[in-house]
Coordinates of C-alpha atoms and ligand atoms in Angstrom, one line a residue:
M214 CA -78.4 29.3 63.5
N215 CA -78.2 28.5 59.8
V216 CA -75.3 30.4 58.3
Q217 CA -76.6 30.3 54.7
Q218 CA -80.0 31.5 55.8
I219 CA -78.6 34.4 57.7
M220 CA -76.3 35.3 54.8
N221 CA -79.1 35.2 52.3
A222 CA -81.2 37.6 54.5
L223 CA -78.2 39.9 55.0
E224 CA -77.4 40.0 51.3
A225 CA -81.0 40.9 50.4
K226 CA -80.8 43.7 52.9
H227 CA -77.4 45.0 52.0
P228 CA -76.9 44.0 48.3
G229 CA -73.4 44.5 46.9
E230 CA -71.7 45.1 50.2
K231 CA -69.2 42.4 49.4
E232 CA -66.4 43.1 52.0
Y233 CA -68.9 43.4 54.8
L234 CA -70.7 40.2 53.8
Q235 CA -67.3 38.4 53.5
A236 CA -66.3 39.5 57.0
V237 CA -69.6 38.4 58.5
H238 CA -69.6 35.1 56.7
E239 CA -66.1 34.2 58.1
V240 CA -67.2 34.9 61.7
L241 CA -70.5 33.1 61.4
E242 CA -68.8 30.0 60.1
S243 CA -66.4 30.1 63.0
V244 CA -69.0 30.6 65.8
E245 CA -71.8 28.4 64.4
S246 CA -71.2 25.3 66.6
V247 CA -70.6 27.3 69.8
Y248 CA -73.6 29.5 69.1
N249 CA -75.8 26.5 68.5
Q250 CA -75.1 25.3 72.0
R251 CA -76.5 28.5 73.4
P252 CA -80.3 28.7 73.0
D253 CA -80.3 31.8 75.2
F254 CA -78.2 33.6 72.5
E255 CA -80.6 32.5 69.8
K256 CA -83.6 33.7 71.8
A257 CA -82.0 37.1 72.3
K258 CA -81.2 37.3 68.5
I259 CA -77.6 38.0 69.3
I260 CA -76.5 37.2 65.7
E261 CA -79.1 39.3 64.1
R262 CA -78.2 42.2 66.4
I263 CA -74.4 41.8 66.3
V264 CA -74.1 42.0 62.4
E265 CA -75.9 45.4 62.2
P266 CA -74.0 48.5 63.2
D267 CA -75.5 50.4 66.2
R268 CA -75.6 53.5 63.9
I269 CA -74.0 55.0 60.9
F270 CA -73.3 58.7 60.2
T271 CA -72.5 60.0 56.8
F272 CA -71.7 63.6 55.9
R273 CA -70.5 65.8 53.1
V274 CA -67.0 67.3 53.4
S275 CA -66.5 70.5 51.3
W276 CA -63.1 72.0 51.1
V277 CA -61.0 74.3 48.8
D278 CA -57.8 72.9 47.1
D279 CA -54.6 74.8 46.4
K280 CA -55.9 76.1 43.0
G281 CA -58.9 77.6 44.6
N282 CA -61.3 74.8 43.4
V283 CA -64.1 73.6 45.6
Q284 CA -63.8 69.8 46.3
V285 CA -66.5 67.6 47.7
N286 CA -65.9 64.3 49.5
I287 CA -68.1 61.9 51.6
G288 CA -67.3 61.3 55.3
Y289 CA -68.5 58.4 57.4
R290 CA -68.4 57.1 61.0
V291 CA -69.8 53.6 61.6
Q292 CA -70.5 53.1 65.4
F293 CA -70.7 49.3 65.1
N294 CA -71.0 47.9 68.6
G295 CA -70.7 49.6 72.0
A296 CA -71.3 46.6 74.3
I297 CA -67.9 46.5 75.9
G298 CA -66.8 50.1 75.8
P299 CA -66.8 53.4 73.9
Y300 CA -66.6 52.9 70.1
K301 CA -63.0 52.7 69.0
G302 CA -61.4 52.3 65.6
G303 CA -59.5 54.1 62.9
L304 CA -60.3 56.5 60.1
R305 CA -59.4 55.5 56.6
F306 CA -58.8 58.1 53.9
H307 CA -58.7 56.3 50.5
P308 CA -60.6 56.7 47.2
S309 CA -62.0 53.1 47.6
V310 CA -63.8 54.0 50.9
N311 CA -67.5 53.1 50.9
L312 CA -70.0 51.8 53.4
S313 CA -69.2 48.1 52.7
I314 CA -65.5 48.6 53.5
L315 CA -66.2 50.6 56.7
K316 CA -68.8 48.2 57.9
F317 CA -66.4 45.3 57.4
L318 CA -63.7 47.1 59.2
G319 CA -66.1 48.1 62.0
F320 CA -67.3 44.6 62.4
E321 CA -63.8 43.2 62.6
Q322 CA -62.8 46.0 65.0
M323 CA -65.5 44.9 67.5
F324 CA -64.0 41.5 67.9
K325 CA -60.4 42.6 67.7
N326 CA -61.0 45.2 70.4
A327 CA -62.7 42.5 72.6
L328 CA -59.5 40.3 72.1
T329 CA -57.2 43.1 73.5
T330 CA -58.8 42.6 76.9
L331 CA -59.3 46.4 77.1
P332 CA -62.8 47.9 77.4
M333 CA -63.4 49.2 73.8
G334 CA -66.3 48.8 71.5
G335 CA -65.9 48.7 67.7
G336 CA -66.1 51.5 65.2
K337 CA -64.6 52.7 62.0
G338 CA -64.8 55.8 59.8
G339 CA -63.2 57.7 57.0
S340 CA -63.6 59.3 53.6
D341 CA -63.2 58.7 49.9
F342 CA -60.6 61.5 50.0
D343 CA -57.4 60.5 48.2
P344 CA -54.2 61.9 49.9
T345 CA -52.0 60.9 47.0
G346 CA -50.3 64.0 45.6
K347 CA -52.1 66.4 48.0
S348 CA -50.1 69.2 49.5
D349 CA -49.7 69.6 53.3
G350 CA -52.1 72.6 53.2
E351 CA -54.7 70.6 51.3
I352 CA -54.4 67.7 53.8
M353 CA -54.9 70.2 56.7
R354 CA -57.9 71.9 55.2
F355 CA -59.5 68.5 54.4
C356 CA -58.9 67.2 57.9
Q357 CA -60.4 70.4 59.4
A358 CA -63.5 70.2 57.2
F359 CA -63.9 66.5 58.0
M360 CA -63.7 67.2 61.8
W361 CA -66.2 70.1 61.5
E362 CA -68.9 67.4 61.0
L363 CA -67.4 64.5 62.9
W364 CA -66.9 66.3 66.2
R365 CA -70.6 66.2 67.0
V366 CA -70.6 62.4 67.3
I367 CA -67.3 61.5 69.0
G368 CA -66.0 62.0 72.5
A369 CA -63.5 60.5 75.0
D370 CA -66.2 58.3 76.5
T371 CA -68.4 58.0 73.4
D372 CA -66.3 57.2 70.3
V373 CA -62.5 57.5 69.9
P374 CA -61.2 57.5 66.4
A375 CA -57.5 56.9 65.4
G376 CA -55.6 56.4 62.2
D377 CA -55.8 53.8 59.4
I378 CA -54.7 53.8 55.8
G379 CA -54.1 57.5 54.7
V380 CA -54.4 58.8 58.3
G381 CA -51.2 59.0 60.3
G382 CA -49.7 61.3 62.9
R383 CA -49.9 64.4 60.7
E384 CA -53.6 63.9 60.0
I385 CA -54.4 63.1 63.6
G386 CA -52.7 66.4 64.5
Y387 CA -54.9 68.4 62.1
L388 CA -58.1 66.6 63.2
Y389 CA -57.3 67.1 66.8
G390 CA -56.5 70.8 66.4
M391 CA -60.0 71.3 64.9
Y392 CA -61.8 69.1 67.5
K393 CA -60.2 71.1 70.3
K394 CA -61.2 74.4 68.8
L395 CA -64.9 73.3 68.3
A396 CA -65.4 71.3 71.6
R397 CA -63.2 73.6 73.7
E398 CA -61.6 70.7 75.6
H399 CA -58.3 69.0 75.5
T400 CA -59.2 65.3 75.9
G401 CA -58.4 61.8 74.8
V402 CA -60.9 62.0 71.9
L403 CA -58.4 60.7 69.3
T404 CA -55.5 58.3 69.6
G405 CA -52.2 58.3 67.8
K406 CA -51.6 61.8 69.0
G407 CA -48.2 63.5 69.0
I408 CA -46.0 62.7 72.0
T409 CA -46.0 66.3 73.2
W410 CA -49.8 66.6 73.4
G411 CA -51.1 63.4 74.9
G412 CA -49.9 60.7 72.6
S413 CA -48.5 57.4 73.8
L414 CA -45.0 56.1 73.3
I415 CA -44.8 53.1 71.0
R416 CA -48.2 53.9 69.4
P417 CA -46.6 54.4 65.9
E418 CA -44.8 51.1 66.2
A419 CA -47.5 49.2 68.0
T420 CA -49.3 47.4 65.1
G421 CA -46.1 46.1 63.6
F422 CA -44.5 45.3 66.9
G423 CA -47.5 43.6 68.3
A424 CA -47.8 41.5 65.1
L425 CA -44.3 40.3 65.4
Y426 CA -44.8 39.4 69.1
F427 CA -47.8 37.4 68.0
V428 CA -45.8 35.7 65.3
E429 CA -43.1 34.8 67.9
H430 CA -45.8 33.0 70.0
M431 CA -47.1 31.2 66.9
L432 CA -43.6 30.0 66.1
A433 CA -42.7 29.1 69.7
K434 CA -45.8 26.9 69.9
A435 CA -44.8 25.2 66.7
G436 CA -41.2 24.7 68.0
K437 CA -39.7 27.2 65.6
D438 CA -37.7 30.4 65.8
I439 CA -37.7 33.6 63.8
K440 CA -33.9 34.1 63.7
G441 CA -32.5 34.0 60.1
K442 CA -36.0 33.5 58.5
R443 CA -36.9 35.2 55.3
V444 CA -39.9 37.6 55.7
A445 CA -41.9 39.1 52.9
V446 CA -43.9 42.2 53.8
S447 CA -46.5 43.9 51.5
G448 CA -47.0 47.6 51.7
F449 CA -44.6 50.3 52.8
G450 CA -46.7 52.4 55.2
N451 CA -46.7 52.7 58.9
V452 CA -47.7 49.1 59.5
A453 CA -45.0 47.6 57.1
W454 CA -42.5 49.9 58.8
G455 CA -43.2 48.7 62.3
A456 CA -43.2 45.1 61.2
S457 CA -40.0 45.4 59.3
L458 CA -38.3 47.1 62.2
K459 CA -39.3 44.5 64.8
A460 CA -38.7 41.5 62.4
T461 CA -35.2 42.9 61.8
Q462 CA -34.5 43.5 65.5
L463 CA -35.6 39.9 66.2
G464 CA -33.0 38.6 63.7
A465 CA -35.2 37.9 60.7
K466 CA -34.4 39.1 57.1
V467 CA -37.0 41.3 55.5
V468 CA -36.6 40.4 51.8
A469 CA -39.6 42.1 50.2
I470 CA -41.8 45.2 50.5
S471 CA -44.3 46.4 47.9
G472 CA -46.6 49.2 46.8
P473 CA -49.4 49.7 44.3
D474 CA -46.8 50.0 41.5
G475 CA -44.9 46.7 42.2
V476 CA -42.5 44.8 44.5
V477 CA -39.0 45.6 45.8
E478 CA -36.9 42.5 46.4
I479 CA -34.0 42.9 49.0
P480 CA -31.9 39.8 48.7
N481 CA -29.8 40.4 51.8
G482 CA -32.6 41.8 54.0
M483 CA -33.5 45.3 55.1
T484 CA -30.9 47.5 56.8
N485 CA -31.7 50.1 59.4
E486 CA -31.1 52.8 56.8
M487 CA -33.7 51.2 54.6
I488 CA -36.2 50.9 57.4
D489 CA -35.8 54.6 58.2
Y490 CA -36.2 55.5 54.6
L491 CA -39.7 53.9 54.6
I492 CA -40.9 56.8 56.8
E493 CA -39.6 59.4 54.3
L494 CA -41.1 57.5 51.3
R495 CA -44.5 57.4 52.9
A496 CA -44.4 61.1 53.9
S497 CA -43.7 62.0 50.2
N498 CA -47.4 61.2 49.6
R499 CA -46.7 59.7 46.2
N500 CA -47.9 56.2 47.0
I501 CA -45.2 54.4 45.0
V502 CA -42.5 52.1 46.2
S503 CA -40.1 52.2 43.2
P504 CA -38.0 55.1 44.6
F505 CA -36.8 52.7 47.3
A506 CA -34.9 50.6 44.6
E507 CA -33.5 53.8 43.0
K508 CA -32.1 54.8 46.4
F509 CA -30.8 51.3 47.3
P510 CA -29.2 49.6 44.3
E511 CA -28.7 46.4 46.2
S512 CA -32.5 46.0 45.9
K513 CA -34.6 45.3 42.8
F514 CA -37.9 46.7 41.7
T515 CA -40.3 44.6 39.6
A516 CA -43.3 46.6 38.2
G517 CA -46.8 45.2 38.5
K518 CA -45.9 42.3 40.9
K519 CA -46.8 41.6 44.5
A520 CA -44.6 40.8 47.4
W521 CA -45.7 37.1 47.2
I522 CA -43.5 36.3 44.2
V523 CA -40.5 36.6 46.5
K524 CA -39.4 33.3 48.2
C525 CA -39.9 33.5 51.9
D526 CA -40.6 31.5 55.1
I527 CA -43.0 34.0 56.6
A528 CA -45.5 36.2 54.7
L529 CA -46.9 39.4 56.3
P530 CA -49.7 41.1 54.4
S531 CA -49.5 44.7 55.6
A532 CA -51.3 46.7 53.0
F533 CA -55.0 46.2 52.1
Q534 CA -58.0 43.9 52.4
N535 CA -58.0 40.9 50.0
E536 CA -54.4 41.7 48.9
L537 CA -53.4 38.0 49.0
N538 CA -55.6 35.7 46.8
G539 CA -55.8 32.0 46.1
D540 CA -53.2 32.2 43.3
D541 CA -50.8 34.2 45.6
A542 CA -51.3 31.5 48.3
R543 CA -50.4 28.7 45.9
E544 CA -47.3 30.6 44.8
L545 CA -46.2 31.2 48.4
L546 CA -46.8 27.5 49.2
A547 CA -44.8 26.3 46.2
N548 CA -42.0 28.6 47.3
G549 CA -41.9 27.0 50.7
C550 CA -43.7 29.6 52.8
W551 CA -44.9 28.0 56.1
C552 CA -46.3 30.9 58.2
V553 CA -48.7 33.7 57.2
A554 CA -49.8 36.4 59.6
E555 CA -52.2 39.1 58.4
I556 CA -51.2 42.5 59.6
S557 CA -53.7 44.2 57.2
N558 CA -57.4 43.8 58.1
M559 CA -58.8 40.7 56.1
G560 CA -55.6 40.7 54.0
C561 CA -56.3 37.2 52.6
T562 CA -59.2 36.1 50.6
P563 CA -61.2 33.1 51.9
E564 CA -59.7 30.9 49.1
A565 CA -56.2 31.9 50.3
I566 CA -56.9 31.1 53.9
K567 CA -58.4 27.7 53.0
A568 CA -55.2 26.9 50.9
F569 CA -53.0 27.8 53.9
Q570 CA -55.1 25.8 56.4
D571 CA -55.4 22.8 54.1
K572 CA -51.6 22.7 54.1
K573 CA -51.4 23.1 57.9
V574 CA -49.5 26.4 57.5
L575 CA -49.4 28.6 60.6
F576 CA -52.0 31.2 59.8
G577 CA -52.9 34.2 62.0
P578 CA -55.9 36.3 61.1
G579 CA -55.7 40.1 61.2
K580 CA -58.1 40.7 64.1
A581 CA -55.6 38.8 66.4
V582 CA -52.3 39.6 64.7
N583 CA -52.8 43.4 64.3
A584 CA -54.6 44.0 67.5
G585 CA -51.5 45.6 69.1
G586 CA -52.2 48.9 67.3
V587 CA -55.6 49.4 68.9
A588 CA -54.4 47.9 72.1
V589 CA -51.8 50.7 72.5
S590 CA -54.6 53.1 71.5
G591 CA -56.5 51.7 74.5
L592 CA -53.4 52.3 76.6
E593 CA -53.2 55.9 75.3
M594 CA -56.8 56.4 76.4
T595 CA -55.9 55.1 79.9
Q596 CA -53.0 57.5 80.1
N597 CA -55.1 60.4 78.9
A598 CA -57.9 59.6 81.4
A599 CA -55.4 59.5 84.3
H600 CA -53.4 62.5 83.0
I601 CA -50.2 60.6 83.1
S602 CA -47.7 59.2 80.6
W603 CA -45.9 55.8 80.7
T604 CA -42.4 55.1 79.6
T605 CA -41.5 53.1 76.5
E606 CA -40.7 50.1 78.6
E607 CA -44.0 50.3 80.5
V608 CA -46.0 50.4 77.2
D609 CA -44.0 47.8 75.5
T610 CA -44.3 45.4 78.4
K611 CA -48.1 45.8 78.4
L612 CA -48.2 45.3 74.7
H613 CA -46.2 42.1 75.0
Q614 CA -48.6 40.8 77.7
I615 CA -51.7 41.7 75.6
M616 CA -50.3 39.9 72.5
E617 CA -49.5 36.8 74.6
D618 CA -53.0 36.8 76.0
I619 CA -54.6 37.1 72.6
H620 CA -52.4 34.2 71.4
E621 CA -53.5 32.1 74.4
A622 CA -57.2 32.9 73.7
C623 CA -56.8 31.8 70.1
V624 CA -55.1 28.5 71.2
K625 CA -57.8 27.9 73.8
Y626 CA -60.7 28.3 71.3
G627 CA -59.0 27.2 68.1
T628 CA -57.1 24.1 68.8
Q629 CA -58.4 21.2 66.8
P630 CA -58.4 17.5 67.9
N631 CA -55.4 16.8 65.7
G632 CA -53.4 19.6 67.5
Y633 CA -53.5 22.1 64.6
V634 CA -54.4 25.6 65.9
N635 CA -57.1 27.2 63.7
Y636 CA -56.3 30.8 64.7
V637 CA -59.2 32.1 62.6
N638 CA -61.8 30.1 64.6
G639 CA -59.9 30.8 67.9
A640 CA -59.9 34.6 67.4
N641 CA -63.5 34.7 66.1
I642 CA -64.9 32.6 68.9
A643 CA -63.0 34.3 71.7
G644 CA -64.0 37.8 70.4
F645 CA -67.6 36.8 69.8
M646 CA -68.1 35.2 73.2
K647 CA -67.0 38.4 75.0
V648 CA -69.2 40.8 73.0
A649 CA -72.2 38.4 73.1
T650 CA -71.9 38.0 76.8
A651 CA -71.8 41.7 77.3
M652 CA -74.9 42.2 75.1
M653 CA -76.8 39.5 77.0
E654 CA -76.1 41.2 80.3
Q655 CA -77.3 44.6 79.0
G656 CA -80.7 43.5 77.7
V657 CA -82.4 44.1 74.4
I658 CA -81.2 47.6 73.3
Ligands
2IT2026 O1 -57.4 48.6 62.2 C1 -57.0 49.0 63.3 O2 -57.0 48.4 64.4 C2 -56.6 50.4 63.4 N1 -56.5 51.1 62.3 C3 -56.2 51.1 64.7 C4 -57.4 51.5 65.4 C5 -57.2 52.3 66.6 O3 -58.2 52.8 67.2 O4 -56.0 52.5 67.1

């Protein structure tokens, strides 16, 4: 394959889909040399097939707000690749949502899900609906209207959505209620469900917990320890909460969190009370982090700045794609940061990743680091299919094992001759080989 040729063709077909093209470019660069040793892959046009979604659904979502006004949004489901299992991946409700973003997320999800070792294909969906400032009733009516269309294309063995930005336990509840009413079955069609109606223990924590287990392995391999280290986290949602909780439990100090309005610096590290407050702050639906500093005077809010201005050892992007750019990377490096693990999907720009790798910083890509979330979703599917529920310890032990296995796969495929582990290459090659092998064995479909 010639990466530039494929990218040119893809750009001509999908002009302006910049996040999607960015995600594809990164994977192609990683797998190029492995792929070129496989003429059978080339003959079967695996690359040309793997970069295009199996299918995409879009639909109008009409609903009525609290003032009685009719609102119209767009809904999507991208069923990206079903080679290794039912489509699986979250729903994102955010005003920025468009096809480029959902295709990039679906593409990443396919390889991430392959890395989990569980049988799940890749998918993603969502809407340009903005939950900020919406009442609980409005959220419920929107979710119901969204599911009224989505329910036709999903199913426990077909496509299993979950949460992502703007979709948490509350939204999954409203979506599930409507699905159950329409389909007349109580089944594992969504994950992230409530604990009283088929949800899995540890699912809310899983993305952040899994990320920290992965970081522990990265550090152990480099002969380091997380105890006492300064950790900067961006965002203040579910993922930032789980990461802050586990980092603190492991003895690290979480010295920064952030929101769209600015950064909160916490010089002495987060306390348990602060971690609990994150849940309340998110549930307020205001999408600002400044109230945190008003509640805890020992912290300091700076408007308009990112978490990356705060001096840290370990940086954990946990908010949004491309939230950490080249300038941010240089600032982190100048301040002595030596480990970066993306918990958001594609949290770093290609320029930032290159800056970290050039300086031999430990860098973990989202599709490996944040795979614990979807991994526990996979465990929720297993429990639902078997009509059982596992204990916290059972789920946590499995999550530990999965993150260790993902780390090992990255090391296997990503270790360079000089000993530096290129986790980006490792994750991309390991994920790609599994999906490509499954596609080869199932013929041209
Ligand atoms: O990006 C992700 O992996 C998620 N939002 C979770 C997906 C899932 O199906 O649990």
